[in-house]
PDB file of C-alpha atoms in Angstrom:
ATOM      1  CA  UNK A   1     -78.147   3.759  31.824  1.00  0.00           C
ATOM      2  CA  UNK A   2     -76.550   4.185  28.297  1.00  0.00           C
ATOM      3  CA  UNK A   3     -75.222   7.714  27.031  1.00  0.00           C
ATOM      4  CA  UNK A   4     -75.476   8.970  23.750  1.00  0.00           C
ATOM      5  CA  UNK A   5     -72.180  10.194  22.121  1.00  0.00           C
ATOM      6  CA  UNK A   6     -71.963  12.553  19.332  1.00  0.00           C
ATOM      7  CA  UNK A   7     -68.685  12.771  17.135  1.00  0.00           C
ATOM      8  CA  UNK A   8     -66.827  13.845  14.544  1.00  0.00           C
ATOM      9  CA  UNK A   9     -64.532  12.276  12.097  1.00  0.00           C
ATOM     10  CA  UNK A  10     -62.260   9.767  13.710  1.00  0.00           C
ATOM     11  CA  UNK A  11     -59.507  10.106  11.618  1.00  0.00           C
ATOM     12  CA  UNK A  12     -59.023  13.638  12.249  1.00  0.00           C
ATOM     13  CA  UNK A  13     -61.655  14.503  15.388  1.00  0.00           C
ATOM     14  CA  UNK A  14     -59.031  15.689  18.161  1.00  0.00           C
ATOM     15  CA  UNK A  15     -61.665  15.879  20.892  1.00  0.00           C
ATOM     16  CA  UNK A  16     -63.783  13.344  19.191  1.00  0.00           C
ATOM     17  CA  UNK A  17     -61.401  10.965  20.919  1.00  0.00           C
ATOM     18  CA  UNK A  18     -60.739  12.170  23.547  1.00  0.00           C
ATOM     19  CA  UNK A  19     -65.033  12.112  24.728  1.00  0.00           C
ATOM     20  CA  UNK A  20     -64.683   8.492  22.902  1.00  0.00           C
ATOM     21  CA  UNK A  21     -62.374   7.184  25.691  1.00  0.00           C
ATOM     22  CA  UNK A  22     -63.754   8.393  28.377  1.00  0.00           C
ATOM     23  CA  UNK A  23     -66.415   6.308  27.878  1.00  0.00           C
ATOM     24  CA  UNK A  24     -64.512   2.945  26.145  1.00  0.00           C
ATOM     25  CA  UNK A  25     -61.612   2.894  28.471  1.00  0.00           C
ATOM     26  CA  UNK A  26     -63.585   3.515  32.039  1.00  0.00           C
ATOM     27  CA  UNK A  27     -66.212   0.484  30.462  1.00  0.00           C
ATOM     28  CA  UNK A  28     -69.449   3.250  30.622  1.00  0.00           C
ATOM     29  CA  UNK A  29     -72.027   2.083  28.308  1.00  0.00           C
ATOM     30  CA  UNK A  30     -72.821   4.533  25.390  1.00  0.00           C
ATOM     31  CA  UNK A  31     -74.342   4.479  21.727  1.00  0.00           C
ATOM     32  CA  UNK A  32     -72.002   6.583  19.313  1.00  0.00           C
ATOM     33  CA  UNK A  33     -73.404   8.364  16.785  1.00  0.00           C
ATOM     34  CA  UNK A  34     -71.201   9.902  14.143  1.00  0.00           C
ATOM     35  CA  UNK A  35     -71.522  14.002  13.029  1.00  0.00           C
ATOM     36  CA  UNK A  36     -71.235  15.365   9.250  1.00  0.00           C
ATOM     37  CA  UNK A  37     -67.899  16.967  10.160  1.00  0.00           C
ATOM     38  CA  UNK A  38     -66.589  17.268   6.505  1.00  0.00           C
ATOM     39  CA  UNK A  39     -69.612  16.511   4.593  1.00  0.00           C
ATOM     40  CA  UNK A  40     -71.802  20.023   5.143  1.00  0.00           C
ATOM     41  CA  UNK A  41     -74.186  18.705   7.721  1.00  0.00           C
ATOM     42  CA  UNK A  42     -72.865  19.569  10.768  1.00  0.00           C
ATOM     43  CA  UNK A  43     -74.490  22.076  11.976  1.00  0.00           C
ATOM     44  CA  UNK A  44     -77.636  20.739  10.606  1.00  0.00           C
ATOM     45  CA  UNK A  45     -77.118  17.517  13.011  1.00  0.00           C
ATOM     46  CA  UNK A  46     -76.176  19.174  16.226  1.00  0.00           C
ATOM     47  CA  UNK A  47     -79.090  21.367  15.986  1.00  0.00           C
ATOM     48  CA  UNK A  48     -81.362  19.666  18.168  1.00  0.00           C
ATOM     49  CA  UNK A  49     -78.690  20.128  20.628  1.00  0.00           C
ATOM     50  CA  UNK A  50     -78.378  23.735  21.384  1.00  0.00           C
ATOM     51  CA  UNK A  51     -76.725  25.389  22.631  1.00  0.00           C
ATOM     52  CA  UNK A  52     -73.398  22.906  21.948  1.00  0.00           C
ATOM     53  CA  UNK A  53     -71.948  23.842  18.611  1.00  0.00           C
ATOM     54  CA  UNK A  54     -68.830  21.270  18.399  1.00  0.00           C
ATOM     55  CA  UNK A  55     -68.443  17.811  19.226  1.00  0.00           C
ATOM     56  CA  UNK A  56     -68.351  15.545  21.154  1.00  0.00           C
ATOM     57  CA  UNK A  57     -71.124  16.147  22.830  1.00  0.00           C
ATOM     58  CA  UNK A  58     -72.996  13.908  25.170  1.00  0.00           C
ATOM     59  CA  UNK A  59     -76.846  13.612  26.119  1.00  0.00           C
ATOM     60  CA  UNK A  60     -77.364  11.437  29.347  1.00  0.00           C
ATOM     61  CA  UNK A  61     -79.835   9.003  29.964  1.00  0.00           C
ATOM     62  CA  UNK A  62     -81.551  11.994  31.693  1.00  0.00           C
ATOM     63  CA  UNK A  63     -82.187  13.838  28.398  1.00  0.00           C
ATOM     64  CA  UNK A  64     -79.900  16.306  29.834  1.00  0.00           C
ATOM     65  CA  UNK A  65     -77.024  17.636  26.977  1.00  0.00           C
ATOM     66  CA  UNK A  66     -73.374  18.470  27.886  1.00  0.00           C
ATOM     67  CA  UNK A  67     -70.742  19.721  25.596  1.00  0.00           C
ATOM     68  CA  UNK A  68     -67.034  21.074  26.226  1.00  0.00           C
ATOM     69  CA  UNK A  69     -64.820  18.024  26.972  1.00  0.00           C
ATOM     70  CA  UNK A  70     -63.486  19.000  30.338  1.00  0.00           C
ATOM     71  CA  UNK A  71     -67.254  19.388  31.164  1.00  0.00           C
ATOM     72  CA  UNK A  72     -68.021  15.896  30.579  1.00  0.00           C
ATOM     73  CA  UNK A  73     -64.743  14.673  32.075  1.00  0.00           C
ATOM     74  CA  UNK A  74     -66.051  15.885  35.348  1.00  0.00           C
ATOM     75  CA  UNK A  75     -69.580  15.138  34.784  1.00  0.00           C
ATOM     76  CA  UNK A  76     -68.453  11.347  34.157  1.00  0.00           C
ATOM     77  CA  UNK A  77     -66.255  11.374  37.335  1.00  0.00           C
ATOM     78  CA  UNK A  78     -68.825  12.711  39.409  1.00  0.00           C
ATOM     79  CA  UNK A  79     -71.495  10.391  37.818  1.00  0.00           C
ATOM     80  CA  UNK A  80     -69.457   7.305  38.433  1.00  0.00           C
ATOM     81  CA  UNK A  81     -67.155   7.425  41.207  1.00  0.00           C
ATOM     82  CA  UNK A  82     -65.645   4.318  40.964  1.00  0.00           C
ATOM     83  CA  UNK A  83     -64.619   4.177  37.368  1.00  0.00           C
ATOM     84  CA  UNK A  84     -61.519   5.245  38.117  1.00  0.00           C
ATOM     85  CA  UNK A  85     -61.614   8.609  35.603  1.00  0.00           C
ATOM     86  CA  UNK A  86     -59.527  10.413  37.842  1.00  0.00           C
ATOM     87  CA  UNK A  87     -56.858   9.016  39.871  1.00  0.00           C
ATOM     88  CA  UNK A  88     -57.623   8.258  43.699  1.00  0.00           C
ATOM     89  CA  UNK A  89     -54.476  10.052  45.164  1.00  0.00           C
ATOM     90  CA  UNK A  90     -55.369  13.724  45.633  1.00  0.00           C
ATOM     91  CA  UNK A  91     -51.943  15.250  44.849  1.00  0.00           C
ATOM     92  CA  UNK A  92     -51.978  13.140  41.912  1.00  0.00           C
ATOM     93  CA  UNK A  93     -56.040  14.126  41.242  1.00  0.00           C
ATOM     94  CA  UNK A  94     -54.494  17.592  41.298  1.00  0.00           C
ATOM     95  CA  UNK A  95     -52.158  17.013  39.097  1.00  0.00           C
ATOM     96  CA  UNK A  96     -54.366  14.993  36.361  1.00  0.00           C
ATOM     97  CA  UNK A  97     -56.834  18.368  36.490  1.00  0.00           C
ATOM     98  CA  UNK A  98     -53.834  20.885  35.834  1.00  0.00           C
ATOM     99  CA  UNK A  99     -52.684  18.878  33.021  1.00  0.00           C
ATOM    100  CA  UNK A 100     -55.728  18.485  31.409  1.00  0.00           C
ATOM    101  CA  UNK A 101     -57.103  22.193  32.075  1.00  0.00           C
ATOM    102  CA  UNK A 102     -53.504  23.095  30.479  1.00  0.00           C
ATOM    103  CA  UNK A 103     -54.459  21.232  27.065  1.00  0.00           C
ATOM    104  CA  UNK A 104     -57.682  22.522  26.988  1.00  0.00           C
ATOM    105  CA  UNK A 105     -56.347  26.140  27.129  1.00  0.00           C
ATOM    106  CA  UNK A 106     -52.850  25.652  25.574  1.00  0.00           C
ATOM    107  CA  UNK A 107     -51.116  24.363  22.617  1.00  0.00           C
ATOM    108  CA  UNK A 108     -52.261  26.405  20.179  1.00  0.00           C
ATOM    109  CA  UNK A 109     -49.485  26.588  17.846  1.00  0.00           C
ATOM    110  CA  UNK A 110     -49.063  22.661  18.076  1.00  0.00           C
ATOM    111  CA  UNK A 111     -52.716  22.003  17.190  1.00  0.00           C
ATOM    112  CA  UNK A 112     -52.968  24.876  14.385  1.00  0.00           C
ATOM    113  CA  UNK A 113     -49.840  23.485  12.638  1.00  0.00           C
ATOM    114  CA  UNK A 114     -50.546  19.839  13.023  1.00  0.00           C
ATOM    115  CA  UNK A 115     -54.133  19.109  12.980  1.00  0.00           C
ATOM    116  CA  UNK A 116     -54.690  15.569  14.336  1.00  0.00           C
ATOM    117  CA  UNK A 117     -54.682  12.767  11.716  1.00  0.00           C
ATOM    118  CA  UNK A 118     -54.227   9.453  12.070  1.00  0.00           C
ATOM    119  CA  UNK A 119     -53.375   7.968   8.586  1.00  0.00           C
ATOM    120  CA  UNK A 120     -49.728   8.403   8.212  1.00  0.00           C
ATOM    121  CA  UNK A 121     -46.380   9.892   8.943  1.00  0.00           C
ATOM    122  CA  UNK A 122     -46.055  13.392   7.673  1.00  0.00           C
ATOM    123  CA  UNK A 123     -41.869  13.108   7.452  1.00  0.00           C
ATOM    124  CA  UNK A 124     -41.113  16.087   5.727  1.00  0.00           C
ATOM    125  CA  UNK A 125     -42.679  18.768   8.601  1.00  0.00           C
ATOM    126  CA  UNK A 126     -40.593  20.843   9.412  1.00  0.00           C
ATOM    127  CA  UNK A 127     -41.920  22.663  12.946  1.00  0.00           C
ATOM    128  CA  UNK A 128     -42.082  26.280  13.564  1.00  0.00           C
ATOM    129  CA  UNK A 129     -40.311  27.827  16.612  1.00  0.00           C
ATOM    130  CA  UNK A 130     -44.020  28.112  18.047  1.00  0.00           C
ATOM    131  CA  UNK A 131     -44.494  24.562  17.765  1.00  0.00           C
ATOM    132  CA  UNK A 132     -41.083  23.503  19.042  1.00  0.00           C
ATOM    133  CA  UNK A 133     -41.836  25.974  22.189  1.00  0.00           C
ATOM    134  CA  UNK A 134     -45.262  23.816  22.782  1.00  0.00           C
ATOM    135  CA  UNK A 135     -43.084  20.907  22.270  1.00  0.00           C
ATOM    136  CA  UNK A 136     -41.085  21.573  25.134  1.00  0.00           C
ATOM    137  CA  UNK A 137     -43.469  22.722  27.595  1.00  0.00           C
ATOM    138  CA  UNK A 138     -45.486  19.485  26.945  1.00  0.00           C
ATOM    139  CA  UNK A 139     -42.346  17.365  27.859  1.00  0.00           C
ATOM    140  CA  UNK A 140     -41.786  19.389  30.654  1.00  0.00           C
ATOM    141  CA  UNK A 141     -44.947  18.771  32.233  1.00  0.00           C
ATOM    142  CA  UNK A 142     -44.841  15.009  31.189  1.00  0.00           C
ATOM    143  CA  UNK A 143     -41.524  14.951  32.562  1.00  0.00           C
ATOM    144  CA  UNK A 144     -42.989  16.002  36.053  1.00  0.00           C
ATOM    145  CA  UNK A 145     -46.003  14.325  36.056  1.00  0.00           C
ATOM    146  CA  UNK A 146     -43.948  10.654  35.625  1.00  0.00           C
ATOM    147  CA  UNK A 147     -42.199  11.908  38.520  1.00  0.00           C
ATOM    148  CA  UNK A 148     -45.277  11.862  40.757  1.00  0.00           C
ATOM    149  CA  UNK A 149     -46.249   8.673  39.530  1.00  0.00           C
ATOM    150  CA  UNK A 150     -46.136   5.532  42.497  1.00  0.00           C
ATOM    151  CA  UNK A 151     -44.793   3.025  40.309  1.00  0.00           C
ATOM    152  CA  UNK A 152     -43.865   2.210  36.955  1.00  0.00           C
ATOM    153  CA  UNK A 153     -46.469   2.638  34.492  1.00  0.00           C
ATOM    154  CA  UNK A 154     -46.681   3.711  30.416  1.00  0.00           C
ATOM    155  CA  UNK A 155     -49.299   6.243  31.721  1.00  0.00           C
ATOM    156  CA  UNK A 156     -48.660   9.634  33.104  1.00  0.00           C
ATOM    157  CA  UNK A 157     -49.189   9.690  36.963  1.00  0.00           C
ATOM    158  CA  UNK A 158     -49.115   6.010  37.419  1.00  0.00           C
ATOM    159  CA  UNK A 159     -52.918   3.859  36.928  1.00  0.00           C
ATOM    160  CA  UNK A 160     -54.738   5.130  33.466  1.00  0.00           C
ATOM    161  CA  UNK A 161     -56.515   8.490  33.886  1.00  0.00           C
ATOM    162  CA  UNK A 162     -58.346  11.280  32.228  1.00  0.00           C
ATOM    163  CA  UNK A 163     -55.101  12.951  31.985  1.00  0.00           C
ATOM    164  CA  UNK A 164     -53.930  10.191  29.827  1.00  0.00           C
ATOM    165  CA  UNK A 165     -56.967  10.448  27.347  1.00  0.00           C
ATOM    166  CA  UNK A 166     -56.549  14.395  27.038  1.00  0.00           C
ATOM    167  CA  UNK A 167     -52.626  13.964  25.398  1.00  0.00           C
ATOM    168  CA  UNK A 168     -53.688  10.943  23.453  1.00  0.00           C
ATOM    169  CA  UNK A 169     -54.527  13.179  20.240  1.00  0.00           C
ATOM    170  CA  UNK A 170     -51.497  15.002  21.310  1.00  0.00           C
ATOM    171  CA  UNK A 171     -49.218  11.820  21.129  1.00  0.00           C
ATOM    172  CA  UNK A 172     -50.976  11.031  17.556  1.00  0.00           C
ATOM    173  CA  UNK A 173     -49.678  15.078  16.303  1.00  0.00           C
ATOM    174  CA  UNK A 174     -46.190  13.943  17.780  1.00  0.00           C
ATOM    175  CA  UNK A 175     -46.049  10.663  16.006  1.00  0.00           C
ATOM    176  CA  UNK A 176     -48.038  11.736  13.020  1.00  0.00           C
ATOM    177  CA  UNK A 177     -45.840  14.538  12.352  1.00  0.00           C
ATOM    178  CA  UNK A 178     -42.623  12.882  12.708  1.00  0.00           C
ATOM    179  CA  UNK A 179     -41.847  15.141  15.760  1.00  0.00           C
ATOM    180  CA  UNK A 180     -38.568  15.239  17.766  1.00  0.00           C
ATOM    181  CA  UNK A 181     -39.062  14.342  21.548  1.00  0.00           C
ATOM    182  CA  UNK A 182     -36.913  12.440  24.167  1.00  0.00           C
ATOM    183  CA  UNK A 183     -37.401   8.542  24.076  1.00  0.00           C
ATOM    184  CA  UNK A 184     -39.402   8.825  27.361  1.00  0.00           C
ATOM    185  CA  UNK A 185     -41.979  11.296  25.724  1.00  0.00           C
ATOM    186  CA  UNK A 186     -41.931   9.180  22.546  1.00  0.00           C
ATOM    187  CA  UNK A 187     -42.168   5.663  24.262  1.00  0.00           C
ATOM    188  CA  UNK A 188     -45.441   7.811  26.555  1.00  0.00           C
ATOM    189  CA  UNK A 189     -47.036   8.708  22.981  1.00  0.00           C
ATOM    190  CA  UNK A 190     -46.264   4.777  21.477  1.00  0.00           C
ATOM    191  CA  UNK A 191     -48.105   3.580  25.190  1.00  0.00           C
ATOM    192  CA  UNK A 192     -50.898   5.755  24.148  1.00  0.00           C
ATOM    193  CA  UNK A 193     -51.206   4.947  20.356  1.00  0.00           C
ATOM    194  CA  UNK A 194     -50.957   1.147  20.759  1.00  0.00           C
ATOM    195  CA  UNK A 195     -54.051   0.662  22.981  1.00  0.00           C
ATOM    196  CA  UNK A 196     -56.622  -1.525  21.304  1.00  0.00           C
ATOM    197  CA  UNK A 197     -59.415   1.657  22.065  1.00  0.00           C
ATOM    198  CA  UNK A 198     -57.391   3.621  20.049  1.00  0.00           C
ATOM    199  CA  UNK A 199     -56.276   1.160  17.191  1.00  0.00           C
ATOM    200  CA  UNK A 200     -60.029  -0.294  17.019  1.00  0.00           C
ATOM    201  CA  UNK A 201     -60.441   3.927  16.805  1.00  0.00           C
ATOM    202  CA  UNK A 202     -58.473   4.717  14.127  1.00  0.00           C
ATOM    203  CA  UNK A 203     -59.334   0.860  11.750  1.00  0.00           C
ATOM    204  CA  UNK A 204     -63.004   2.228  11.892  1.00  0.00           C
ATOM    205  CA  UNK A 205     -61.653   5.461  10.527  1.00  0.00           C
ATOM    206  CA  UNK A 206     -59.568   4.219   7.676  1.00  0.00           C
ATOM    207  CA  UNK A 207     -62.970   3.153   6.439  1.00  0.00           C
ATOM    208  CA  UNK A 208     -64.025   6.266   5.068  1.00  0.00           C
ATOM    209  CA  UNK A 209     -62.617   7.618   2.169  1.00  0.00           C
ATOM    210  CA  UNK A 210     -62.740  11.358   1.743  1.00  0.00           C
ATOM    211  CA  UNK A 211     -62.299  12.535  -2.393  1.00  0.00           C
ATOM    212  CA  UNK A 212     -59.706  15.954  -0.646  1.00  0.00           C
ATOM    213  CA  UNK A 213     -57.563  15.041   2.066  1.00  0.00           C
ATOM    214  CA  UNK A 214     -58.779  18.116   4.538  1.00  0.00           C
ATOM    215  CA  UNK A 215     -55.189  18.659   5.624  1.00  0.00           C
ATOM    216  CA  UNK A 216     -52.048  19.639   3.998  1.00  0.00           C
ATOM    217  CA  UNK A 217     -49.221  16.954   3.682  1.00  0.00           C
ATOM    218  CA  UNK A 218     -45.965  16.946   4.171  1.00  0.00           C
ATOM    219  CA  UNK A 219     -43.700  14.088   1.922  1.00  0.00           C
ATOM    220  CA  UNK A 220     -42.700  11.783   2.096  1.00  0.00           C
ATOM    221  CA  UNK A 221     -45.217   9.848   4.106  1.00  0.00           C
ATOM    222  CA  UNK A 222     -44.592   7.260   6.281  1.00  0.00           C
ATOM    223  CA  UNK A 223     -46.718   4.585   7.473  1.00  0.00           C
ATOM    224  CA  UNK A 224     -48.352   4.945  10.493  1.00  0.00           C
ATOM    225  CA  UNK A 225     -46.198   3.273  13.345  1.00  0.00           C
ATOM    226  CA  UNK A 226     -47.583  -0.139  15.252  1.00  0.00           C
ATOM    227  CA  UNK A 227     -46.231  -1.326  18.499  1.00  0.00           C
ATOM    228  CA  UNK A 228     -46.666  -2.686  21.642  1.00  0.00           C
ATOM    229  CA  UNK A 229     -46.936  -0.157  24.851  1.00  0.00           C
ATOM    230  CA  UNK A 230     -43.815   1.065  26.386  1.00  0.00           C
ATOM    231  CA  UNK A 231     -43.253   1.399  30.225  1.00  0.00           C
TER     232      UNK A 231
END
């Protein structure tokens, strides 16, 4: 029973990776296939799978196509229980939906400002207000989330979770945009960034070259930080 995944660019895809672990971290078996994001083909290659217009998108073994990444989240949880997408404890379960239903819908100023990329260390950002605001209210949720958590962990509410997957891009704007956060909320986005799904991730995207970086920068650049996960 293997799932087809559609995506975009990995260096820059935000949701991309996000669909891209939920299948490599919770071990479901899937075929990636990659989407002209930047080269003009785009639409041209999601056509056959209307009505979705953005990726990642996923077609099941079915035949059947889902889009929207909080709609394949809980298609994937309900598909296979015990995978472990979700957390088992139900006030933690809770939790894991609010925070990712909150990315999903919030953030807008972060992920305007500082589109995800994931080749180096834009130094000389300097945030807006309207980022530093979205800055704070993602600490503060971290912040309460770790306090739910039954032991201690790197990941937000304890075991590894859909909730962790939906701030991974998240962690790469805070890192990749040299942005100012407690050591807690940085150590979090290191835990994140280190995993071998998401270094494997980004190695396969520093294998395309692109003639216009899509993205402004911001120098000096940095090189992209490497280290072990924090607790």
């Amino acid at each position: 029973m293997t799932y087809d995944l559609f995506i975009g660019d990995r260096l820059f895809s935000s949701w991309s990776l996000r669909g891209w672990l939920m299948f490599d971290m919770f071990d479901l078996p899937h075929r990636v296939h990659l989407t002209g994001l930047y080269s003009g083909s785009f639409a041209e290659d999601l056509a056959p799978f209307a009505p979705a217009k953005l990726v990642p998108v996923v077609r099941t073994p079915q035949d059947e196509i889902i889009g929207e990444s909080l709609a394949i989240a809980e298609t994937l949880a309900e598909r296979h229980p015990d995978a472990g997408l979700w957390p088992q404890d139900a006030h933690l379960r809770a939790r894991a939906r609010w925070l990712c239903a909150e990315m999903v819908g919030g953030f807008a100023d972060l992920r305007r400002e500082c589109p995800m990329q994931l080749k180096e260390v834009f130094a000389g950002f300097k945030p807006s207000a309207q980022v530093l605001a979205d800055i704070a209210r993602i600490e503060e949720i971290w912040s309460a989330a770790r306090a739910m958590r039954p032991e201690n962990s790197p990941w937000i509410l304890g075991t590894y979770s859909l909730a962790d997957v939906f701030y991974t891009p998240v962690a790469a704007r805070i890192i990749g945009y040299n942005l100012e956060v407690t050591p807690a909320a940085r150590g979090y986005c290191m835990s994140l960034l280190s995993l071998p799904s998401v270094q494997s991730w980004r190695k396969q995207g520093l294998e395309v070259t692109y003639d216009t970086f899509p993205y402004p920068t911001y120098p000096p650049l940095q090189p992209w930080p490497v280290a072990a996960p924090t607790p």
